[in-house]
Short mmCIF file of C-alpha atoms in Angstrom, two decimals:
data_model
loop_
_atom_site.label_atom_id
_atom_site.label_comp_id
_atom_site.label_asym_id
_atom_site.label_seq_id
_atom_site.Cartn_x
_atom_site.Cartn_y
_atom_site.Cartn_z
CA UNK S 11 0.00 0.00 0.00
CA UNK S 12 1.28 3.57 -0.53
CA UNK S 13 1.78 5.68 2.28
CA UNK S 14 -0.32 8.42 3.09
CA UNK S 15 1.48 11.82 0.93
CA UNK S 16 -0.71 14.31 1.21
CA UNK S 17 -3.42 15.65 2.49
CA UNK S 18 -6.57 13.83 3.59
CA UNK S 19 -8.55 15.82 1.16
CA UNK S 20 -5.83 15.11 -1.83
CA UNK S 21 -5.68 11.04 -0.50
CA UNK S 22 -9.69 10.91 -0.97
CA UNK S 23 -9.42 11.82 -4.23
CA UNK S 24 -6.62 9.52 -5.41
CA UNK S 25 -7.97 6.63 -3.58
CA UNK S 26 -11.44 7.57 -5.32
CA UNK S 27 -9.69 8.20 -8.86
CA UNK S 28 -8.11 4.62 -8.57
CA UNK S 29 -11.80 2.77 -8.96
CA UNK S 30 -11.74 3.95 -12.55
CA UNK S 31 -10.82 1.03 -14.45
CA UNK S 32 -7.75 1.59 -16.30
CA UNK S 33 -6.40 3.87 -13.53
CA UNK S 34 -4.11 1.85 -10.74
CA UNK S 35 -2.58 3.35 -7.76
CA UNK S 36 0.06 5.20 -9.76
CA UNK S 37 -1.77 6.96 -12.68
CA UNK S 38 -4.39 8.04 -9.94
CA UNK S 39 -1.68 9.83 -8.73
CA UNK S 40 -0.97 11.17 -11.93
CA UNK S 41 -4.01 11.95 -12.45
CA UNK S 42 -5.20 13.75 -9.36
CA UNK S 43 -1.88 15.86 -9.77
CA UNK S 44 -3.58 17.11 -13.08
CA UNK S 45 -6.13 17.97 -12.19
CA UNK S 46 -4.87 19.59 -9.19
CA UNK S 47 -2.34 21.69 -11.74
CA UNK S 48 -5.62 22.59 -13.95
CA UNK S 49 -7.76 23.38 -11.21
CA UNK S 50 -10.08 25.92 -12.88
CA UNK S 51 -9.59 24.11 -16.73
CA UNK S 52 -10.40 20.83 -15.83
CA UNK S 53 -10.72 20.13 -11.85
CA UNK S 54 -13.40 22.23 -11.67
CA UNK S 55 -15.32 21.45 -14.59
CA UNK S 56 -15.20 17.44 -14.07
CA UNK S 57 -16.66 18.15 -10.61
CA UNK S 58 -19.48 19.90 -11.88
CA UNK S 59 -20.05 17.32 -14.76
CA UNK S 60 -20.07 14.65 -12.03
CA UNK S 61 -22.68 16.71 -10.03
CA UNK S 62 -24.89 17.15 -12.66
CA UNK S 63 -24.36 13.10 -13.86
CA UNK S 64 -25.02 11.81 -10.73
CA UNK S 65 -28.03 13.87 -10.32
CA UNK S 66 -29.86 13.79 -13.42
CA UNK S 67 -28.81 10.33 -15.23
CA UNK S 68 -31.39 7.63 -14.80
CA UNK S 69 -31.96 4.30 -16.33
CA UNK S 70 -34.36 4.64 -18.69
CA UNK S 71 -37.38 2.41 -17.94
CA UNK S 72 -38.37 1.06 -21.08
CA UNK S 73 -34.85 -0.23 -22.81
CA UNK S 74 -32.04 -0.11 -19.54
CA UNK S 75 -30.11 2.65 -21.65
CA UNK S 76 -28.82 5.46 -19.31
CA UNK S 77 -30.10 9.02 -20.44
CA UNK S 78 -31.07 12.42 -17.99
CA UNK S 79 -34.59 11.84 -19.13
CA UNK S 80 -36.31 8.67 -18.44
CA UNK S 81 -38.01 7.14 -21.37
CA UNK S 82 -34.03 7.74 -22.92
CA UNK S 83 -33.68 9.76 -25.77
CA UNK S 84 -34.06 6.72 -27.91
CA UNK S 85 -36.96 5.49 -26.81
CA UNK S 86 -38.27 8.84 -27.21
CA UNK S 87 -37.33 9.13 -30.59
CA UNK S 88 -40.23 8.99 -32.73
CA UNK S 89 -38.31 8.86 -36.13
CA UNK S 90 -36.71 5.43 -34.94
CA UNK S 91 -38.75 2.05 -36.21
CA UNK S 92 -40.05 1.02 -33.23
CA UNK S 93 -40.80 -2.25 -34.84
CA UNK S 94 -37.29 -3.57 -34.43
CA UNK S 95 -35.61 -3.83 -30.79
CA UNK S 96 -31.41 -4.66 -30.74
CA UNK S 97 -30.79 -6.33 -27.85
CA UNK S 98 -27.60 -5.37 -26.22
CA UNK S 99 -25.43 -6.73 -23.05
CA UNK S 100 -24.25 -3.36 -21.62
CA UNK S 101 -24.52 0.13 -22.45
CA UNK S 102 -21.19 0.33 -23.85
CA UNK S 103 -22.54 -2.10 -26.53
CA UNK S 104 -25.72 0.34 -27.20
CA UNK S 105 -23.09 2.97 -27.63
CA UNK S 106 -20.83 0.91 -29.95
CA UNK S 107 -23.98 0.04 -32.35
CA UNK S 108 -25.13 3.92 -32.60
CA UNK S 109 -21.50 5.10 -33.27
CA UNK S 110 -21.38 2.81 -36.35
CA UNK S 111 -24.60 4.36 -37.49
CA UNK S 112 -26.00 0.44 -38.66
CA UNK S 113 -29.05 0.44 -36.33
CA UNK S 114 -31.97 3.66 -36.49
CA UNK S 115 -34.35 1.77 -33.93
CA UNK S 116 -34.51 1.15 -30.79
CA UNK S 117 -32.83 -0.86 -28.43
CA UNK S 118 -32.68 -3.40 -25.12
CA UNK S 119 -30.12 -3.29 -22.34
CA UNK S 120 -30.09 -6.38 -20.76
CA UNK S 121 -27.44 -5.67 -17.82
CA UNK S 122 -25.02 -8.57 -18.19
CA UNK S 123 -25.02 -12.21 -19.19
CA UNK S 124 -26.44 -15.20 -17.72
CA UNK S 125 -23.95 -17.03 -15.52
CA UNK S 126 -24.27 -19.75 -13.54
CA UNK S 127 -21.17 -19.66 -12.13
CA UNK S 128 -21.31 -16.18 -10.99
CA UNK S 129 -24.79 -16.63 -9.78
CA UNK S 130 -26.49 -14.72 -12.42
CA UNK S 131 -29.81 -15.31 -13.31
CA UNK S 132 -32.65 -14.55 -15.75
CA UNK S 133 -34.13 -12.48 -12.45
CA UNK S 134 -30.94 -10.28 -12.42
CA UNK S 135 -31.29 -9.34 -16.09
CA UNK S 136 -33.42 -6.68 -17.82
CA UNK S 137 -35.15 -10.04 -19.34
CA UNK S 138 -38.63 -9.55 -17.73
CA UNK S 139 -39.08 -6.11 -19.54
CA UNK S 140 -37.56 -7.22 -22.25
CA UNK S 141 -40.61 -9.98 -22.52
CA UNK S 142 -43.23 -7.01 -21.95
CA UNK S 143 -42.09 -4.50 -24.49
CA UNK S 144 -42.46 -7.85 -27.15
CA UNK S 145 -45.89 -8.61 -26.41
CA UNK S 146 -47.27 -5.11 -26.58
CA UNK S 147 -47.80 -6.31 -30.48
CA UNK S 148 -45.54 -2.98 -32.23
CA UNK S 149 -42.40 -5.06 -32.08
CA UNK S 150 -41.75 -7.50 -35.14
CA UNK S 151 -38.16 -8.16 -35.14
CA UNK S 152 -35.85 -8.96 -32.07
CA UNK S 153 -32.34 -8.82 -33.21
CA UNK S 154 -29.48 -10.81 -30.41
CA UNK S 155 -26.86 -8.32 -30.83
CA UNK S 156 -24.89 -9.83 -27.85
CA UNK S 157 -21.33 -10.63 -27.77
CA UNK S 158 -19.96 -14.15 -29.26
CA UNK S 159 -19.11 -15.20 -25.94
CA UNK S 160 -20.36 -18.61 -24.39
CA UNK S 161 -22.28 -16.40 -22.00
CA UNK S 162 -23.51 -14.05 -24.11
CA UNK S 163 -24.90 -17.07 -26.55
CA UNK S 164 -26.25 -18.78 -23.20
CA UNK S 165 -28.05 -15.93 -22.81
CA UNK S 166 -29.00 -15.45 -26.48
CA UNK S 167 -30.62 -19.35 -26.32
CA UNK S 168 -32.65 -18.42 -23.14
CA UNK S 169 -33.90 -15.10 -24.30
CA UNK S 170 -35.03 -17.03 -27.81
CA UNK S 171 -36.91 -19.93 -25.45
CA UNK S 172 -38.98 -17.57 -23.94
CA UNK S 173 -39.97 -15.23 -27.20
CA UNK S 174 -40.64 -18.70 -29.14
CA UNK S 175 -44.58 -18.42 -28.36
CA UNK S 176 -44.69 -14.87 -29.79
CA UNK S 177 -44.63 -14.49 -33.37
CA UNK S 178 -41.36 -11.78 -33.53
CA UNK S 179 -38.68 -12.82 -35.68
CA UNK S 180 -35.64 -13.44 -34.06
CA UNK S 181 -32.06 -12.99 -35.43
CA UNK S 182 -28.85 -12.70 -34.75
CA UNK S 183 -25.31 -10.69 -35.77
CA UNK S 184 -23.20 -12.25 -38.58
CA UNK S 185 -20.40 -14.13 -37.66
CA UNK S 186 -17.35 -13.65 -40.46
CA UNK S 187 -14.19 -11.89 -40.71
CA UNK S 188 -13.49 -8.49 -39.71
CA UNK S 189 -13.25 -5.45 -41.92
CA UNK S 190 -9.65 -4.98 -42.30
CA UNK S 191 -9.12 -8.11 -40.26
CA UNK S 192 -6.34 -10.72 -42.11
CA UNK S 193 -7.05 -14.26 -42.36
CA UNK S 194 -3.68 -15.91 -40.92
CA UNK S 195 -4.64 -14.35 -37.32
CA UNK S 196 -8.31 -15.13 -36.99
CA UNK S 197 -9.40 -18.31 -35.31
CA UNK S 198 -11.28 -21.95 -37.07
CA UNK S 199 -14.64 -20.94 -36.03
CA UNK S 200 -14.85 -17.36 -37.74
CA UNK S 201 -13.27 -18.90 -40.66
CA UNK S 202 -15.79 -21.54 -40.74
CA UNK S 203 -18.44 -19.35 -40.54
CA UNK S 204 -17.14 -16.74 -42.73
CA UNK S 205 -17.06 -19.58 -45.32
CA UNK S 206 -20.48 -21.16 -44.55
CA UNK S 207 -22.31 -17.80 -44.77
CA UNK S 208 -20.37 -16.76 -47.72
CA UNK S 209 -22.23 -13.88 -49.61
CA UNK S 210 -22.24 -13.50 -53.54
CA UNK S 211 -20.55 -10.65 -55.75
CA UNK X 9 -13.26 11.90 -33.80
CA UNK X 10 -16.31 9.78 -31.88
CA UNK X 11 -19.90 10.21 -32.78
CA UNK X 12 -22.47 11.64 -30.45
CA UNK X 13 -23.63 8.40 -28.51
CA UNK X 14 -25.27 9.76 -25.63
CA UNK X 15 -27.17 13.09 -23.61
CA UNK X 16 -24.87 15.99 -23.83
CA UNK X 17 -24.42 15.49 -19.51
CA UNK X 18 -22.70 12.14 -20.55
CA UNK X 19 -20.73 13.47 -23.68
CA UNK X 20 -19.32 16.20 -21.29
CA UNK X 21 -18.49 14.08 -18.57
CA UNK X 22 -16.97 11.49 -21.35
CA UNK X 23 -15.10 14.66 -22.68
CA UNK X 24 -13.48 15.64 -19.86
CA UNK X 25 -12.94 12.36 -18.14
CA UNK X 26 -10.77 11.91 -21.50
CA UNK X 27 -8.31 14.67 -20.56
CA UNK X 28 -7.03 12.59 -17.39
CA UNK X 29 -3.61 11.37 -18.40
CA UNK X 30 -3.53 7.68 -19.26
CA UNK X 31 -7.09 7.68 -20.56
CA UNK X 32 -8.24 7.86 -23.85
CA UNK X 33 -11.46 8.66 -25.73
CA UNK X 34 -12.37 4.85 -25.44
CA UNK X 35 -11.17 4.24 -21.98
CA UNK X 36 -12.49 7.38 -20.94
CA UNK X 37 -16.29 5.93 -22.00
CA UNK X 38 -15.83 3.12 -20.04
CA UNK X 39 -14.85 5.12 -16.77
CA UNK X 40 -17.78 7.67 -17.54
CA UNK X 41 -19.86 4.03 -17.80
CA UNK X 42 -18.27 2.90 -14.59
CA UNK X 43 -19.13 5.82 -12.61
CA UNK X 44 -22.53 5.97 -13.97
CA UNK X 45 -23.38 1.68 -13.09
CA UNK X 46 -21.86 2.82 -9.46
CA UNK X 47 -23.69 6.09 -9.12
CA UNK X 48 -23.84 5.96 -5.10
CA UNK X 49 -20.79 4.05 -4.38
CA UNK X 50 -18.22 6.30 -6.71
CA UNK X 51 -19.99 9.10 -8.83
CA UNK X 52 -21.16 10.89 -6.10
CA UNK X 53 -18.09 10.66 -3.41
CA UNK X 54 -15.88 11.37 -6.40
CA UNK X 55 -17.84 14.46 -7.69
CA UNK X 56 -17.71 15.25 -3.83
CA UNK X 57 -14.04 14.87 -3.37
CA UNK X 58 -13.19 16.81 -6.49
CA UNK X 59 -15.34 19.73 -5.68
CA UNK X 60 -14.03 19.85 -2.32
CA UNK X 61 -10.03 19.78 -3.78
CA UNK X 62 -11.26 22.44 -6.28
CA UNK X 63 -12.41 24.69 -3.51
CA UNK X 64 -9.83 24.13 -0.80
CA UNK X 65 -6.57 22.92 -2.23
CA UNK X 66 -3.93 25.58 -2.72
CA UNK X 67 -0.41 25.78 -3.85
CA UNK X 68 1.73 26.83 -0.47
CA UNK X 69 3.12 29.93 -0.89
CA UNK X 70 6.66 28.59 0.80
CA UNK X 71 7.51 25.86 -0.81
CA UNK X 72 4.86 25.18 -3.60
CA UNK X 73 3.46 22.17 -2.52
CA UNK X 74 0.04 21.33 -3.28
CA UNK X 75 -2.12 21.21 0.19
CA UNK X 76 -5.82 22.33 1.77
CA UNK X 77 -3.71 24.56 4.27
CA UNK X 78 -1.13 27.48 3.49
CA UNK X 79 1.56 27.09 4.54
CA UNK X 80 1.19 23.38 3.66
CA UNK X 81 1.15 20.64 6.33
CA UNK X 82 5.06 19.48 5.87
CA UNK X 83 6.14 23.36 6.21
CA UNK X 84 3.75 23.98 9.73
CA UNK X 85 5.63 20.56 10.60
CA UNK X 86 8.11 21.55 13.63
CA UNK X 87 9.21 18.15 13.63
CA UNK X 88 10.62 18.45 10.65
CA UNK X 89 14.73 19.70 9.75
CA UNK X 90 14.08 23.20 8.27
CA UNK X 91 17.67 23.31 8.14
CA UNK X 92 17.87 21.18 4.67
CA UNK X 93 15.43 21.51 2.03
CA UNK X 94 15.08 19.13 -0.77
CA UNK X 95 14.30 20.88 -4.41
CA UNK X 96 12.48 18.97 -6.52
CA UNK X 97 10.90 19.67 -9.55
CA UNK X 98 7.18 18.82 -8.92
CA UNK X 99 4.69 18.00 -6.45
CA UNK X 100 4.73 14.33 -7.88
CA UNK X 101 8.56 14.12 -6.81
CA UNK X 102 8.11 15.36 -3.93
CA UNK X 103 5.32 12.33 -2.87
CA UNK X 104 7.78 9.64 -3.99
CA UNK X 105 10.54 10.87 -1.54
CA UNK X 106 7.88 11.32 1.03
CA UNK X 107 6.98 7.74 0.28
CA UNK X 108 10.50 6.40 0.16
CA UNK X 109 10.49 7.80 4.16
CA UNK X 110 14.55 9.18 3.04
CA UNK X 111 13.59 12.89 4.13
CA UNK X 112 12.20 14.01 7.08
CA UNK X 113 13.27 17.87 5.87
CA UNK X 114 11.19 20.70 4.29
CA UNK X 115 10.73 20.91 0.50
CA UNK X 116 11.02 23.38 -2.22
CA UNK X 117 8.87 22.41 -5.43
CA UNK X 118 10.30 24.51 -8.68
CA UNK X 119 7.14 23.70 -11.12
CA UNK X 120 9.71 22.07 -14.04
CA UNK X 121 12.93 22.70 -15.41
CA UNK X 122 14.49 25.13 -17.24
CA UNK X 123 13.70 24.65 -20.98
CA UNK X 124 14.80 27.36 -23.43
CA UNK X 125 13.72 25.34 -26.26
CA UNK X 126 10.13 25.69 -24.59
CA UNK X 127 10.38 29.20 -23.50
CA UNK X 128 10.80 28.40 -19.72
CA UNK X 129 12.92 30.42 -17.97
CA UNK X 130 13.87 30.84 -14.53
CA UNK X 131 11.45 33.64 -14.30
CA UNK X 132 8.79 30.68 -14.99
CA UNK X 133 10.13 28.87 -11.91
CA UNK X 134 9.66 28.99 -8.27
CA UNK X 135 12.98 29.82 -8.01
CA UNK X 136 13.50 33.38 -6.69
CA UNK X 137 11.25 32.19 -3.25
CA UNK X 138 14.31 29.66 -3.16
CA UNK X 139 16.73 32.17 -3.15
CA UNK X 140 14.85 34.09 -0.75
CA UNK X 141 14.33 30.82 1.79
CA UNK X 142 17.83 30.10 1.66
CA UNK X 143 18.81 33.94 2.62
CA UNK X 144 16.82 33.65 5.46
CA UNK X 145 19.84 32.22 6.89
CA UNK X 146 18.44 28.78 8.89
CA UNK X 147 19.11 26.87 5.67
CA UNK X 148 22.35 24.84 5.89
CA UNK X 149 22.34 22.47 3.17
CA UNK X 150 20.06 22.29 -0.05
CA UNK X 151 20.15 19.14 -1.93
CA UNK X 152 19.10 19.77 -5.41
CA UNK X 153 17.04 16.09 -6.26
CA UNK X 154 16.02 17.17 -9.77
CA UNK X 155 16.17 14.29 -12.38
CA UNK X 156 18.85 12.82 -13.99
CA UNK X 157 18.12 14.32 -17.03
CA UNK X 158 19.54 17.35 -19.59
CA UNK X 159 16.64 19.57 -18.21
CA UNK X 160 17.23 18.82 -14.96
CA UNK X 161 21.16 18.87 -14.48
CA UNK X 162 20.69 22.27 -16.56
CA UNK X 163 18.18 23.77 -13.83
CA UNK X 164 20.39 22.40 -11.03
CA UNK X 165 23.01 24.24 -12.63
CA UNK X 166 21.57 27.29 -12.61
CA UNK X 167 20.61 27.36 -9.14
CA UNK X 168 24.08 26.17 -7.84
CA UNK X 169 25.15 29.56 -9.89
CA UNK X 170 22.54 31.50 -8.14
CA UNK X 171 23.59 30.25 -4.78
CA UNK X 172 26.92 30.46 -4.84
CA UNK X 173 27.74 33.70 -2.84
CA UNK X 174 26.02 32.27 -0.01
CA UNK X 175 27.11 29.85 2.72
CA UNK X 176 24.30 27.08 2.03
CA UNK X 177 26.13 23.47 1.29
CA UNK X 178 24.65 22.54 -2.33
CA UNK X 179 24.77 18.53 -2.92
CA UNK X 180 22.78 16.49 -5.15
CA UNK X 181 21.58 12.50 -5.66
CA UNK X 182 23.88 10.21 -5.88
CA UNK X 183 24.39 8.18 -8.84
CA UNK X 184 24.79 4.46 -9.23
CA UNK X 185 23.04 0.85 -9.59
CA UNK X 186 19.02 0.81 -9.01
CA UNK X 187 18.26 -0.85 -6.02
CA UNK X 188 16.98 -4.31 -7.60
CA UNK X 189 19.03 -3.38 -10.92
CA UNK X 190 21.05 -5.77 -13.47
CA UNK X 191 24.15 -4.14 -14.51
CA UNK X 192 23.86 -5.92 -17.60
CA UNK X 193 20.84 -3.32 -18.20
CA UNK X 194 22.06 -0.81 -16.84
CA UNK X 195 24.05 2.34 -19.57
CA UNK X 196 27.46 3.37 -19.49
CA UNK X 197 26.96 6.84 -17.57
CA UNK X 198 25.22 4.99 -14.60
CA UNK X 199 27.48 2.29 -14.49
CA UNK X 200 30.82 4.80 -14.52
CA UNK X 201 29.20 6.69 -11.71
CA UNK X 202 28.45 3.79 -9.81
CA UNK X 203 32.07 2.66 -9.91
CA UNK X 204 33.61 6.00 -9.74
CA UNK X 205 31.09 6.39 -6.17
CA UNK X 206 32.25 3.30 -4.91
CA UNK X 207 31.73 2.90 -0.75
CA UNK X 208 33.13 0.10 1.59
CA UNK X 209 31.91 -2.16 2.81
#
């Protein structure tokens, strides 16, 4: 443990900064010295963002997504086709899938993965909701947009058992190889399915 | 540059979270994630702890240290040897000998090194309050701990010039073998100075 350096006020916010992930003991201390240095630039101003965050963000209701108005922006959205739901793990993912512009409708934040072994449930997922928003009758297609992870297919199976009464159409993300990616480096499986669901010219 | 993903709260807090050292746009949406899944636990105290450093922390008009009390906590310290005083060139320095436990003297933080090729000069230093310390006449010894670098031997240079017609002892780190080191690693220079400093056993 590092010793105690400064003062309590100064050791609060180091300890604090070193939660982020990607920040250890050390670049804390970088960090809080920076901001420290650009007190009224940057200190300042991230305290105030953080006020206002932790104030006004909610999670939106209807799809998990995080917003400062609750339904989220998206949901509110009346230009998106409401007729299609993404379903997403986390709220980075949600993020990912609007930054590459492919998806105009709306979306479903499911919180996590199933896992067993980590004693995560359907309970402890947005599933429930998830189940609702389907049989209201305006959704038609469900799309699994969750990672190709053993858990996040788990979880991809289970969510398709229970929507197999309702008549939504259910898909899933291609599997194949990467734009830009080069064939030597990826792995059998994406190979095999790159081949498998081989498009024409 | 990243699209819009989220409610301009979140974009800010994303924005300014990614001028932290050692975080990057993408890293910096993860932390902004983080802190908004632990809203109680971490957004809050943080927001807390940074708008209390904003507000209270001060640069000590002695020895420019960074504290929530002028003059700071290791210059109100009676305990402590004002005889010697330690120049290093930032606050960050000045925590890792304070965590090493080497000096239990006073301090004298400069803010950098002289750089003409970056337009710093001494003027842009904290160096005249050194001079003006030392003349006070209870300084005995100053040990110049700057870093072993151009910059640094430059700056410690120039205040061994500036100190010269008084009676103050100037010394400076000693050179040699990292504590854990491999000489086989280690350059010439160190190596040379480590044999040239030789002690006895």
């Amino acid at each position: 443990m590092a010793e105690r350096v400064a003062g309590p006020e100064i050791e609060r916010l180091i300890q604090l900064l070193a939660r982020l992930p990607g920040l250890g003991p050390r670049s804390a201390r970088r960090a809080a010295l920076h901001l420290i240095r650009k007190r009224e630039e940057l200190l300042g101003p991230l305290a105030d963002a953080m006020q206002v965050a932790h104030s006004q963000i909610v999670t939106c209701s209807s799809c998990g997504n995080v917003d400062t108005v609750d339904p989220c922006t998206i949901c509110a959205d009346a230009r998106r086709d409401g007729s299609t739901i993404v379903v997403v793990e986390t709220v980075s993912d949600l993020w990912a899938l609007e930054r590459s512009g492919a998806v105009r409708s709306r979306y479903h934040v499911l919180g996590g993965t199933l896992s067993p072994l980590d004693g995560v449930g359907p309970d402890d997922l947005n599933i429930g909701n998830l189940v609702e928003r389907v049989s209201s009758g305006e959704v038609k297609e469900v799309i699994l947009a969750v990672n190709a992870t053993v858990d996040g297919q788990t979880t991809a199976h289970y969510i398709t058992d229970i929507l197999s009464h309702t008549q939504v159409k259910l898909t899933r993300l291609a599997h194949g190889v990467p734009v830009g990616g080069e064939l030597d480096y990826l792995d059998e499986g994406t190979l095999s399915a790159a081949i498998r669901q081989r498009t024409t010219f």
